[in-house]
Coordinates of C-alpha atoms and ligand atoms in Angstrom, one line a residue:
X26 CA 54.1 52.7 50.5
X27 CA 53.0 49.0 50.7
X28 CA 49.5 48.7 50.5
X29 CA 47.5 47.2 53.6
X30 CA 45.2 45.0 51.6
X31 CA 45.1 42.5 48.7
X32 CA 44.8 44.6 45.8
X33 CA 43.1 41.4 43.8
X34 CA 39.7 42.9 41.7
X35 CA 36.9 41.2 43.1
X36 CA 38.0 41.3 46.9
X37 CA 39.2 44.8 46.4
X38 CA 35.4 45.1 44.4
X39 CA 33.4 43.7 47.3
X40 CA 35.9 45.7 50.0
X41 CA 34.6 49.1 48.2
X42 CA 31.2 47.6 48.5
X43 CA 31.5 47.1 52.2
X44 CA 33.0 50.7 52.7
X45 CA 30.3 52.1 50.8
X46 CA 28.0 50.0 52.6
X47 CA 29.4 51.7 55.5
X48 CA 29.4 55.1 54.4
X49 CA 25.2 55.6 54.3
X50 CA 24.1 57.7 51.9
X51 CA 26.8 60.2 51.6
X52 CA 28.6 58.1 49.0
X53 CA 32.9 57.6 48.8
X54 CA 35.8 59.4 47.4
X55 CA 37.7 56.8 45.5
X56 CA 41.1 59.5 45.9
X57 CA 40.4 59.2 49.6
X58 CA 39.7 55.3 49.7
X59 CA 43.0 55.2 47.6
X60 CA 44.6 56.4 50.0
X61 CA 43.3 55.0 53.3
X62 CA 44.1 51.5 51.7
X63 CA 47.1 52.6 50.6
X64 CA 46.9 51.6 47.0
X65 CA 47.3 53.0 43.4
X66 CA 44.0 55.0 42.9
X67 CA 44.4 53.6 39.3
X68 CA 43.7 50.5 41.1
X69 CA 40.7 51.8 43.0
X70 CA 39.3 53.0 39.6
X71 CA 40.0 49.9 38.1
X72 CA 37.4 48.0 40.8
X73 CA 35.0 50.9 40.6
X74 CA 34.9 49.7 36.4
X75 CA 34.6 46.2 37.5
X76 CA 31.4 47.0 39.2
X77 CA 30.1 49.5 36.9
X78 CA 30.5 46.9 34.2
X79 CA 28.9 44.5 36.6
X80 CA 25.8 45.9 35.7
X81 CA 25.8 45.0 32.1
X82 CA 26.5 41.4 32.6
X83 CA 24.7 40.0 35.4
X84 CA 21.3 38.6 34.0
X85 CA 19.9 40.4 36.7
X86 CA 22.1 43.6 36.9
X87 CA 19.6 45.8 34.8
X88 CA 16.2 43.9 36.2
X89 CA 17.6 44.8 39.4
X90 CA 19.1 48.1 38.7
X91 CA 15.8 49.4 37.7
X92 CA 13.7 47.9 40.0
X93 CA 16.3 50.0 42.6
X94 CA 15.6 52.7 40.4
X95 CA 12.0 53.0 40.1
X96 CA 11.6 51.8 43.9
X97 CA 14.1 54.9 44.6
X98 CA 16.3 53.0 46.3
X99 CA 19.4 54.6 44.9
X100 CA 19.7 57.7 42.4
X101 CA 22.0 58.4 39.5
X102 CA 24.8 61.7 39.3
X103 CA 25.3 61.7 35.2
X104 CA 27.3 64.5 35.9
X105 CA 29.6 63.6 38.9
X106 CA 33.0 63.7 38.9
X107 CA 34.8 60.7 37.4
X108 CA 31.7 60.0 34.9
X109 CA 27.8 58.9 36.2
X110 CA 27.8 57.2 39.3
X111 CA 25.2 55.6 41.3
X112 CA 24.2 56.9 45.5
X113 CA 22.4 55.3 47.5
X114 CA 18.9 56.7 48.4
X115 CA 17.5 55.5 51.4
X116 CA 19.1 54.2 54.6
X117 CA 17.2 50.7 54.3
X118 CA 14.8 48.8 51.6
X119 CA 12.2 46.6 51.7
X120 CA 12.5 44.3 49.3
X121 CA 8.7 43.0 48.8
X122 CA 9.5 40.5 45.5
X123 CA 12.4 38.7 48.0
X124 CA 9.3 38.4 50.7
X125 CA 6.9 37.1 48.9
X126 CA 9.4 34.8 46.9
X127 CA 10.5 33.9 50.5
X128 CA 6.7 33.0 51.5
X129 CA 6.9 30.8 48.2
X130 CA 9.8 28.9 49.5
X131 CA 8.1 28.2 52.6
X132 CA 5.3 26.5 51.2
X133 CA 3.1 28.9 51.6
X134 CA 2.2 30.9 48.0
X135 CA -1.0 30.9 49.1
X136 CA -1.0 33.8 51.0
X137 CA -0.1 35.5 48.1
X138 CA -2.8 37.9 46.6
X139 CA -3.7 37.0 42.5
X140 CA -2.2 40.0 41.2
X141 CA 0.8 39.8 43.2
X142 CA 1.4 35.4 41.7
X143 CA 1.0 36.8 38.2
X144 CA 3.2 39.9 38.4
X145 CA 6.1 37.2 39.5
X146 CA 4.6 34.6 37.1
X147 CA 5.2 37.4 34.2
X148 CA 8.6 38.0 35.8
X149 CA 9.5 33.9 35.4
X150 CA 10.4 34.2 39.0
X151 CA 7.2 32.0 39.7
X152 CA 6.1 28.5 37.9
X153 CA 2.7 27.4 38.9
X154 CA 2.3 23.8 38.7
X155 CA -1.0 22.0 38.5
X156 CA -1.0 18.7 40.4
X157 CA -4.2 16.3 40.2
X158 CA -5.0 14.6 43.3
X159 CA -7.5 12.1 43.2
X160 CA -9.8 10.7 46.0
X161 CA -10.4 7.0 46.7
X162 CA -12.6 4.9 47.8
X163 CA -14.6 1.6 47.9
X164 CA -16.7 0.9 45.0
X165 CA -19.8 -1.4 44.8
X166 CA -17.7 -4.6 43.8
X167 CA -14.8 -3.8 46.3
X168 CA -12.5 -6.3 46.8
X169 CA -8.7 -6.7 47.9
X170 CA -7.7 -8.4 44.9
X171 CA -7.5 -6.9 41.2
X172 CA -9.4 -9.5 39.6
X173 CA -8.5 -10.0 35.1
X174 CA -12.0 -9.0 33.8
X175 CA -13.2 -11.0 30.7
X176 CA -13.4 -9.3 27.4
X177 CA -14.3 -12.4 25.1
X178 CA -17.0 -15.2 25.9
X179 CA -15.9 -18.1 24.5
X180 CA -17.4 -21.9 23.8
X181 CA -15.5 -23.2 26.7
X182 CA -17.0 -20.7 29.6
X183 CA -20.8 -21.4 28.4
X184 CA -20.1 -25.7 27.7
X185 CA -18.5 -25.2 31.5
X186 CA -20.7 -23.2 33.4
X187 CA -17.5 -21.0 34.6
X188 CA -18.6 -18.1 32.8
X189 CA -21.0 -17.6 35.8
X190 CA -18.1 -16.6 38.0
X191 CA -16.1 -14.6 35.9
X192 CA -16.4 -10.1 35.9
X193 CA -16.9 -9.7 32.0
X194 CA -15.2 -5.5 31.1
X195 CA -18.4 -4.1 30.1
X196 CA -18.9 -2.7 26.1
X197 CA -17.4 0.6 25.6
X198 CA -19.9 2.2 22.9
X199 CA -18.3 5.3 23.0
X200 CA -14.7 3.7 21.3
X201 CA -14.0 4.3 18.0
X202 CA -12.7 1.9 15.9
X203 CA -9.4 1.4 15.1
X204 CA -7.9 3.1 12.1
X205 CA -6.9 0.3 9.4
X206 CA -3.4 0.3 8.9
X207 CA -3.9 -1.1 5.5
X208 CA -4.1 0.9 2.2
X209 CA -7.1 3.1 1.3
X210 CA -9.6 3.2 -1.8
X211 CA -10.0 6.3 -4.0
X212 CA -13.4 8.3 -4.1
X213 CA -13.8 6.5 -8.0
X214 CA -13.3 3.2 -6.5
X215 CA -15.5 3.9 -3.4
X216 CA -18.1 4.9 -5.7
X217 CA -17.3 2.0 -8.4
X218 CA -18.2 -0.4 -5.3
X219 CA -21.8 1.1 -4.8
X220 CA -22.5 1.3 -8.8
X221 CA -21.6 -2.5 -9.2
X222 CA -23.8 -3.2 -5.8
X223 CA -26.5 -1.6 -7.2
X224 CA -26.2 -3.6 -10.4
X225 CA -26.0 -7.0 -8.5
X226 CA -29.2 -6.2 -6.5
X227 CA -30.9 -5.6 -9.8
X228 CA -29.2 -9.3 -11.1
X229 CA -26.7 -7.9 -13.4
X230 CA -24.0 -10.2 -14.1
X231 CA -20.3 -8.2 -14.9
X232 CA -18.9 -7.7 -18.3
X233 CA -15.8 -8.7 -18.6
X234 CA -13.5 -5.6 -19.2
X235 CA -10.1 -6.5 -19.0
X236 CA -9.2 -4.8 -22.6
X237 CA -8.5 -1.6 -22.8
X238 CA -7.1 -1.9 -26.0
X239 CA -9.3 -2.8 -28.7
X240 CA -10.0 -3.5 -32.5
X241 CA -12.2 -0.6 -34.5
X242 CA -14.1 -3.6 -35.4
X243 CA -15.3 -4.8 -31.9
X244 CA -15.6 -0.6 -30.9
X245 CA -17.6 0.6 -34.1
X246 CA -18.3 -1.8 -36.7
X247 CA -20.0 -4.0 -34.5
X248 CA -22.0 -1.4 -33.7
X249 CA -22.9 -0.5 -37.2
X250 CA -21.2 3.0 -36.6
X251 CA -19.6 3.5 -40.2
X252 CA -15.8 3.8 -41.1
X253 CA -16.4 7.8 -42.2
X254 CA -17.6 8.7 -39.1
X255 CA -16.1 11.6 -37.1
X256 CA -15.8 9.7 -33.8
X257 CA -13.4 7.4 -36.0
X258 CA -11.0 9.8 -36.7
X259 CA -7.6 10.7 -34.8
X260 CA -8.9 13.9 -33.3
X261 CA -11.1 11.6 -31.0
X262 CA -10.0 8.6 -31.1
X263 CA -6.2 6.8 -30.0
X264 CA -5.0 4.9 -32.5
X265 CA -2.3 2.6 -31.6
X266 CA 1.2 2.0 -33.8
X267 CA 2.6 -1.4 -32.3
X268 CA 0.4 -3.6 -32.9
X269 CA -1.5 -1.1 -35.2
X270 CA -3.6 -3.7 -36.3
X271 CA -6.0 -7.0 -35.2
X272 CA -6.4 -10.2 -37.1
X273 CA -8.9 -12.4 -35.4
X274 CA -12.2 -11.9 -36.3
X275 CA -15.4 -14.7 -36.8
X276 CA -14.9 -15.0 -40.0
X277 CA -18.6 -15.2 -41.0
X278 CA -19.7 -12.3 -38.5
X279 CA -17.4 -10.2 -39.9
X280 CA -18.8 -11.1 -43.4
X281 CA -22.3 -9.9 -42.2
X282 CA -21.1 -7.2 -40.6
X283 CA -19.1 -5.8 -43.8
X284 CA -22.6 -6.7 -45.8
X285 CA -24.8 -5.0 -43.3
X286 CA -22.2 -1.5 -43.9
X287 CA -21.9 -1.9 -47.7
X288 CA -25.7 -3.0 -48.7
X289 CA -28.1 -3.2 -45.9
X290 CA -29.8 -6.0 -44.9
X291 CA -32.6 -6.9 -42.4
X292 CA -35.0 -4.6 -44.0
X293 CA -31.8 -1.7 -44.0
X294 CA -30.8 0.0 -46.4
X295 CA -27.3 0.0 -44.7
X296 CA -24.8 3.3 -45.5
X297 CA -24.1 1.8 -48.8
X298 CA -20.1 2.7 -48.8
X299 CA -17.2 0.7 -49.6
X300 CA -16.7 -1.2 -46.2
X301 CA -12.6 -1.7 -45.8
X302 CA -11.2 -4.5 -43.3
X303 CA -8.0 -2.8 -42.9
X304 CA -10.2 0.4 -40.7
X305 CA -12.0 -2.1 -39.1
X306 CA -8.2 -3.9 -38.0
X307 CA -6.6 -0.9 -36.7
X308 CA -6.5 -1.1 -33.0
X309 CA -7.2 1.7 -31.0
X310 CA -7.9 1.9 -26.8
X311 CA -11.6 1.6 -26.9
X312 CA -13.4 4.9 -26.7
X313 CA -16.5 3.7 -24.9
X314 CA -17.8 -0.2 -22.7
X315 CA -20.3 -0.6 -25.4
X316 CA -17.2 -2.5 -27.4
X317 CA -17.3 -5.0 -24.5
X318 CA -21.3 -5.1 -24.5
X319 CA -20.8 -5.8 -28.2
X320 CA -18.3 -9.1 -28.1
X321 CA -20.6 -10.1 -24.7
X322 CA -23.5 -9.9 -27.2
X323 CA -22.1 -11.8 -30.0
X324 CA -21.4 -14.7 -27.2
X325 CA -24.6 -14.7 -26.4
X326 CA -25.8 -15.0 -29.6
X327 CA -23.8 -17.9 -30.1
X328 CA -25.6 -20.2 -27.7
X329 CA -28.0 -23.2 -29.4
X330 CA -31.3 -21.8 -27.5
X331 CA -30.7 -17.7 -26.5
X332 CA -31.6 -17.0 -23.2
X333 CA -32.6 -13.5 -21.5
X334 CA -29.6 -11.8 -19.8
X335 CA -28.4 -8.7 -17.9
X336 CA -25.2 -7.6 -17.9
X337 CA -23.1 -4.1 -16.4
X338 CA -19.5 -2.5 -17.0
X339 CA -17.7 -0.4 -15.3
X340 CA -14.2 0.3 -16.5
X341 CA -11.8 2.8 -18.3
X342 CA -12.5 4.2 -21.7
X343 CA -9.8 6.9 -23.7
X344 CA -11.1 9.7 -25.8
X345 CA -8.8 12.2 -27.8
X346 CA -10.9 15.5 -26.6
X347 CA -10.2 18.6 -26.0
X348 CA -9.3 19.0 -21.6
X349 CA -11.1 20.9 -19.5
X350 CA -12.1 21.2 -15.7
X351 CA -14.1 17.9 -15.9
X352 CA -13.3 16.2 -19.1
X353 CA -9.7 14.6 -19.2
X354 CA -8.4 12.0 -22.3
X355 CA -9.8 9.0 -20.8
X356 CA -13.0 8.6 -17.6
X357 CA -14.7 5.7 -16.2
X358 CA -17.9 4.5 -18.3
X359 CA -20.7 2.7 -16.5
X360 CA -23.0 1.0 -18.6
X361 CA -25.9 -1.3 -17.9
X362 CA -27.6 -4.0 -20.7
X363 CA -30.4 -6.2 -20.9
X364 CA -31.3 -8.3 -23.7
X365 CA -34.4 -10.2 -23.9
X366 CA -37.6 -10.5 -26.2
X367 CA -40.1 -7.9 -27.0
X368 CA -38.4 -5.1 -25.0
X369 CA -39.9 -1.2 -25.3
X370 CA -38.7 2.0 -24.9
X371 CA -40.9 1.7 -21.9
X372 CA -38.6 -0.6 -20.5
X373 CA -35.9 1.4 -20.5
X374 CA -37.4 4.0 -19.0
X375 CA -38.6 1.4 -16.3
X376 CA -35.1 0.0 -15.6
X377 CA -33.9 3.9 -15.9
X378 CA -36.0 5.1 -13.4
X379 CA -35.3 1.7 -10.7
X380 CA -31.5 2.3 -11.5
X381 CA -31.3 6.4 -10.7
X382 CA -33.7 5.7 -7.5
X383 CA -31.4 3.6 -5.8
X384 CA -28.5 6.6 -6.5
X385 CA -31.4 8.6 -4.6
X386 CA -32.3 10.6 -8.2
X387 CA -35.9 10.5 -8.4
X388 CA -37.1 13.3 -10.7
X389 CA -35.9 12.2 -14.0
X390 CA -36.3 13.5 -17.6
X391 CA -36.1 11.9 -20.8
X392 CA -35.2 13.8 -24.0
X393 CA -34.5 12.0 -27.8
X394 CA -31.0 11.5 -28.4
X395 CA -29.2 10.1 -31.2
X396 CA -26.3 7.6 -31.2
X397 CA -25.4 5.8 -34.2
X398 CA -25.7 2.2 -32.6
X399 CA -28.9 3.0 -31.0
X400 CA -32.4 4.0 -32.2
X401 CA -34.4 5.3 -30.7
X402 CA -31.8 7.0 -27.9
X403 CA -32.2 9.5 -25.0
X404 CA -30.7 11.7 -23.2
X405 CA -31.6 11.0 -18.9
X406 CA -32.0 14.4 -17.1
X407 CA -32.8 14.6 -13.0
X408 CA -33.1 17.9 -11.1
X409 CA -30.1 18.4 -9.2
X410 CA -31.6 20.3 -6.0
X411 CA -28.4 21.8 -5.2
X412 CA -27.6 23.7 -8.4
X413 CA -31.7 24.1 -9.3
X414 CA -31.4 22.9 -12.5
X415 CA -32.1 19.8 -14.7
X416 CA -28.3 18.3 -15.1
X417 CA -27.6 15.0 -17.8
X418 CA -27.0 11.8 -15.8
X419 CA -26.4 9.7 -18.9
X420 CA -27.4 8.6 -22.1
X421 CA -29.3 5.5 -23.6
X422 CA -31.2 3.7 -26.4
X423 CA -32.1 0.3 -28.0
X424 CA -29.4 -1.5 -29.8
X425 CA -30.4 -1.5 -33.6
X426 CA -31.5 -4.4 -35.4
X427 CA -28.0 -3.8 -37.8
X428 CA -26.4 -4.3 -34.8
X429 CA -27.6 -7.2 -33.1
X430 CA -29.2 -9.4 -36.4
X431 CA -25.5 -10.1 -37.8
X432 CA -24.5 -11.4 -34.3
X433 CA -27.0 -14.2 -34.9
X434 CA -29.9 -12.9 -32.0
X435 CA -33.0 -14.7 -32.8
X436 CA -35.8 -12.2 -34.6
X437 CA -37.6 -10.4 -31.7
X438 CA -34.7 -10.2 -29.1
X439 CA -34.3 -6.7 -28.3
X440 CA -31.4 -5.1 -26.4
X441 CA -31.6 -1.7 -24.3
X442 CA -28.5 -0.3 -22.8
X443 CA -27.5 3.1 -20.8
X444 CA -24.4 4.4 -19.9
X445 CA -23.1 7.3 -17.7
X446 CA -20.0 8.3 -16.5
X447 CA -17.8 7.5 -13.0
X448 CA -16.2 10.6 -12.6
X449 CA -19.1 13.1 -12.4
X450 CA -21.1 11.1 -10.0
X451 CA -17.7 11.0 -8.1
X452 CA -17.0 14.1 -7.8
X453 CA -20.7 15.3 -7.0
X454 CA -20.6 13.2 -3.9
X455 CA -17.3 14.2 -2.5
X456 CA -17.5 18.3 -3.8
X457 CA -14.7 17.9 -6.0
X458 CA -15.0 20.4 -9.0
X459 CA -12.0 19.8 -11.0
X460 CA -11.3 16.8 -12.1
X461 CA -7.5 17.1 -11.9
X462 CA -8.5 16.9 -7.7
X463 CA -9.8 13.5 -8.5
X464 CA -7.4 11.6 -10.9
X465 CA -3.8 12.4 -12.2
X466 CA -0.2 13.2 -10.8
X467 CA -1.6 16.3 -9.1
X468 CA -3.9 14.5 -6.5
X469 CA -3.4 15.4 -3.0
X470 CA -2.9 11.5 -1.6
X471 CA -4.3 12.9 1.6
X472 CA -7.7 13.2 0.2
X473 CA -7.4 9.8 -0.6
X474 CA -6.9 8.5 3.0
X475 CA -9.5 10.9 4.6
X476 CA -12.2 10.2 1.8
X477 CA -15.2 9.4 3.7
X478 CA -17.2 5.6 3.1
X479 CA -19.7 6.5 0.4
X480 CA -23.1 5.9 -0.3
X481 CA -25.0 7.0 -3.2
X482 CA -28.4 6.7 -2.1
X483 CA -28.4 9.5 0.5
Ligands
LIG509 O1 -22.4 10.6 -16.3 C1 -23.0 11.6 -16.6 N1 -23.6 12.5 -15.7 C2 -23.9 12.2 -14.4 C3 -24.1 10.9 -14.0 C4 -24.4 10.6 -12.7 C5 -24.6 11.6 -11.8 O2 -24.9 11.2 -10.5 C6 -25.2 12.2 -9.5 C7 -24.7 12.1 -8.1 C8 -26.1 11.8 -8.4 C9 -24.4 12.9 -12.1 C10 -24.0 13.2 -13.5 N2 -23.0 12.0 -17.9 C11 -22.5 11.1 -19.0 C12 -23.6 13.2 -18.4 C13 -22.6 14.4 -18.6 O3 -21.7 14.4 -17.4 C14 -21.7 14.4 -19.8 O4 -21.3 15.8 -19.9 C15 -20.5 13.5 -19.8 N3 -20.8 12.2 -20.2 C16 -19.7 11.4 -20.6 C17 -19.3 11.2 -22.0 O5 -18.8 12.5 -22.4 C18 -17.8 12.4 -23.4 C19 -21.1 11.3 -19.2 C20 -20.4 10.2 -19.9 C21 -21.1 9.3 -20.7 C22 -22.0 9.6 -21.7 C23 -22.7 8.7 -22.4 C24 -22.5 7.3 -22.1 C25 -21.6 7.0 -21.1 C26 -20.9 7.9 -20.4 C27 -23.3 6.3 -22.8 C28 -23.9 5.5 -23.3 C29 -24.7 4.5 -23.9 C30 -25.8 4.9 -24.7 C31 -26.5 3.9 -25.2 C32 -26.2 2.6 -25.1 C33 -25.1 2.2 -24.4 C34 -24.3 3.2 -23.8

């Protein structure tokens, strides 16, 4: 029997669709629809598959399967005959989401209540889009031309006059300026700029520091700090291997100076060992500034008539200690000097007391100290508000006559010096508590950029 339609899957699909369009709610035999299209009912089953499996790949198919579902618009036999199939329910729908998508399209989503917009916003079947309108109109200086307003008064408008019929753009207060594109300064340095300012308001003139590597002469004999002490030794001090060892020395200084070790001299009994040139050659990176104050005091002492001065350093130093939190092998030393006649103890607690102020530490302490190139020496204390608790700020003293006599100072010039640390004040100011935060391979360059300006006195 030839059959009396095209028996091609989806017009034979959407002909089974029609019939059972046409049916109402009674539902279709496929034997019977077979037959009255005179096909294969193999091929009828085959289209009925095509639709069921339909429903699993439309993108839709489920959404609206169950929205026919739940709005009982068609109800499900699991058990018919052939497997589950799917009857229609009612003899006509309305399909609210199609209306008020329909109201959309005409322009007029407006009539739409809230809760229905974000039931079909949830959906994705509505996008709400915000569109800002603005509303114009004459201002006070209307005009019909867009006249360049100035930004920059220059010689040539005020010598001419024409500046009196230009529109200057009036300041904006509120902009911010522009980020440099340049590099940025570390915290230290930051806080290296405000220590030397400090110093240069108070008339200090820099030391020149440029050495790091430096004779045991220049960093302890000078200093009268004998060859046997332990600060010599390996365990704090770096001792270098190539060039282990310096040769130029003033030849008569260093005579004194070996004289002043061995016997005394200057009313001092001196430490009366055997004074060897080859420990005061060996080079070693300096372990403190005072090694610079010491050559910029024996130039000073070289001058025909001596002349007061005051003099500051602020540079690296290396020490061989044991690491911890806030003590690496090597930190910044700042150290202030001032030589002059007939200076006290009182002084130094003057100049102490006008330094700390301007870093905004006003409760200060002093407490005896001892330091081999100083005497007397003390230890600065100032009450650190935040912590409630006297903290050390530095150390000081007054340059001992063995010290400064063999450089040649006139009788009666005295020299008192202080010295503190970089680092600590550094990382006080920007809440830094390890140290490892602040210097080394481990720094987080982004502090770097976002460190704030600093000033100490606030
Ligand atoms: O810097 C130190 N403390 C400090 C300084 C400033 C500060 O500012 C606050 C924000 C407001 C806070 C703290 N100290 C000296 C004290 C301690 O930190 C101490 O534990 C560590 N000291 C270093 C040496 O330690 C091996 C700091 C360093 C120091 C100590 C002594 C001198 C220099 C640096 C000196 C000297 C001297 C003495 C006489 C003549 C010439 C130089």
């Amino acid at each position: 029997m030839s059959p009396t339609v095209a028996a091609d899957g989806p017009a034979l699909a959407e002909l089974l669709l029609q019939r059972l369009e046409w049916a109402g709610g009674g539902g279709l035999c496929s034997l019977e629809v077979a037959a009255a299209l005179g096909l294969e009912h193999q091929q009828l089953v085959g289209a009925v598959k095509s639709l069921q499996a339909l429903g699993q790949k439309l993108p839709c198919g489920k959404v609206g399967f169950s929205k026919a579902m739940s709005n009982k618009w068609v109800r499900l036999e699991k058990n018919a005959e052939g497997g589950p199939r799917v009857f229609r329910a009612v003899e006509s729908v309305q399909d609210s989401v199609r209306e008020k998508l329909q109201l959309v399209q005409q322009g007029e989503a407006e009539r739409l209540e809230e809760k229905d917009r974000n039931e079909l916003k949830k959906r994705k079947l509505l996008m709400e889009v915000v569109i800002k309108t603005y509303w114009i109109r004459k201002g006070s200086a209307f005009s019909t031309t867009v006249s360049k307003q100035e930004t920059d008064l220059t010689p040539e408008m005020i010598a001419s006059g024409s500046w009196r019929d230009l529109k200057f753009k009036a300041y904006n207060f509120e902009a911010l300026g522009i980020m440099p594109e340049s590099g940025h300064l570390h915290p230290l340095l930051k806080v290296r700029t405000q220590f030397r300012q400090i110093f240069l308001e108070m008339g200090f003139t820099e030391m020149p520091t440029n050495n790091f590597i430096e004779s045991s002469f220049w960093n302890f004999d000078a200093l009268f700090q004998p060859q046997q002490h332990p600060a010599r030794d390996q365990h704090d001090t770096f001792f270098l291997q190539d060039p282990a060892e310096a040769t130029d020395f003033p030849t008569d200084y260093l005579k004194r100076v070996k004289k002043v070790h061995s016997q005394g001299g200057y009313g001092s009994q001196g430490y009366k060992y055997d004074w060897k040139l080859e420990e005061a050659r060996k080079n070693i990176l300096r372990t403190h500034t005072t090694a610079v104050s010491a050559r910029v005091l024996y130039r000073l002492a070289q001058q025909e008539k001596f002349t007061p001065a005051k003099y500051f350093s602020i540079d690296r130093v290396f020490r061989n200690e044991t690491l911890d939190a806030t003590h690496l092998a090597e930190f910044h030393q700042i150290e202030g000097v001032v030589a002059d006649y007939g200076l006290t103890l009182g002084d130094l607690m003057g100049i102490l007391k006008e330094f700390f102020t301007k870093l905004g530490i006003t409760q200060l302490r002093f407490k005896p100290a001892y330091n081999p190139y100083t005497e007397p020496s003390m230890e600065v204390f100032s009450y650190h508000q935040g912590l409630q608790k006297w903290v050390e700020v530095g150390n000081s003293g007054v340059f001992r006559p063995e010290m400064l006599l063999p450089m040649g100072l006139p009788e009666g010039v005295s020299v008192i010096a202080w010295g503190l640390s970089l680092e600590r004040p550094t990382m006080i100011k920007y809440g830094i508590n390890n140290i490892r935060e602040l210097v080394g391979h481990k720094v987080n360059l982004q502090m770097v950029y976002d460190s704030p300006l600093c000033r100490l006195d606030t």
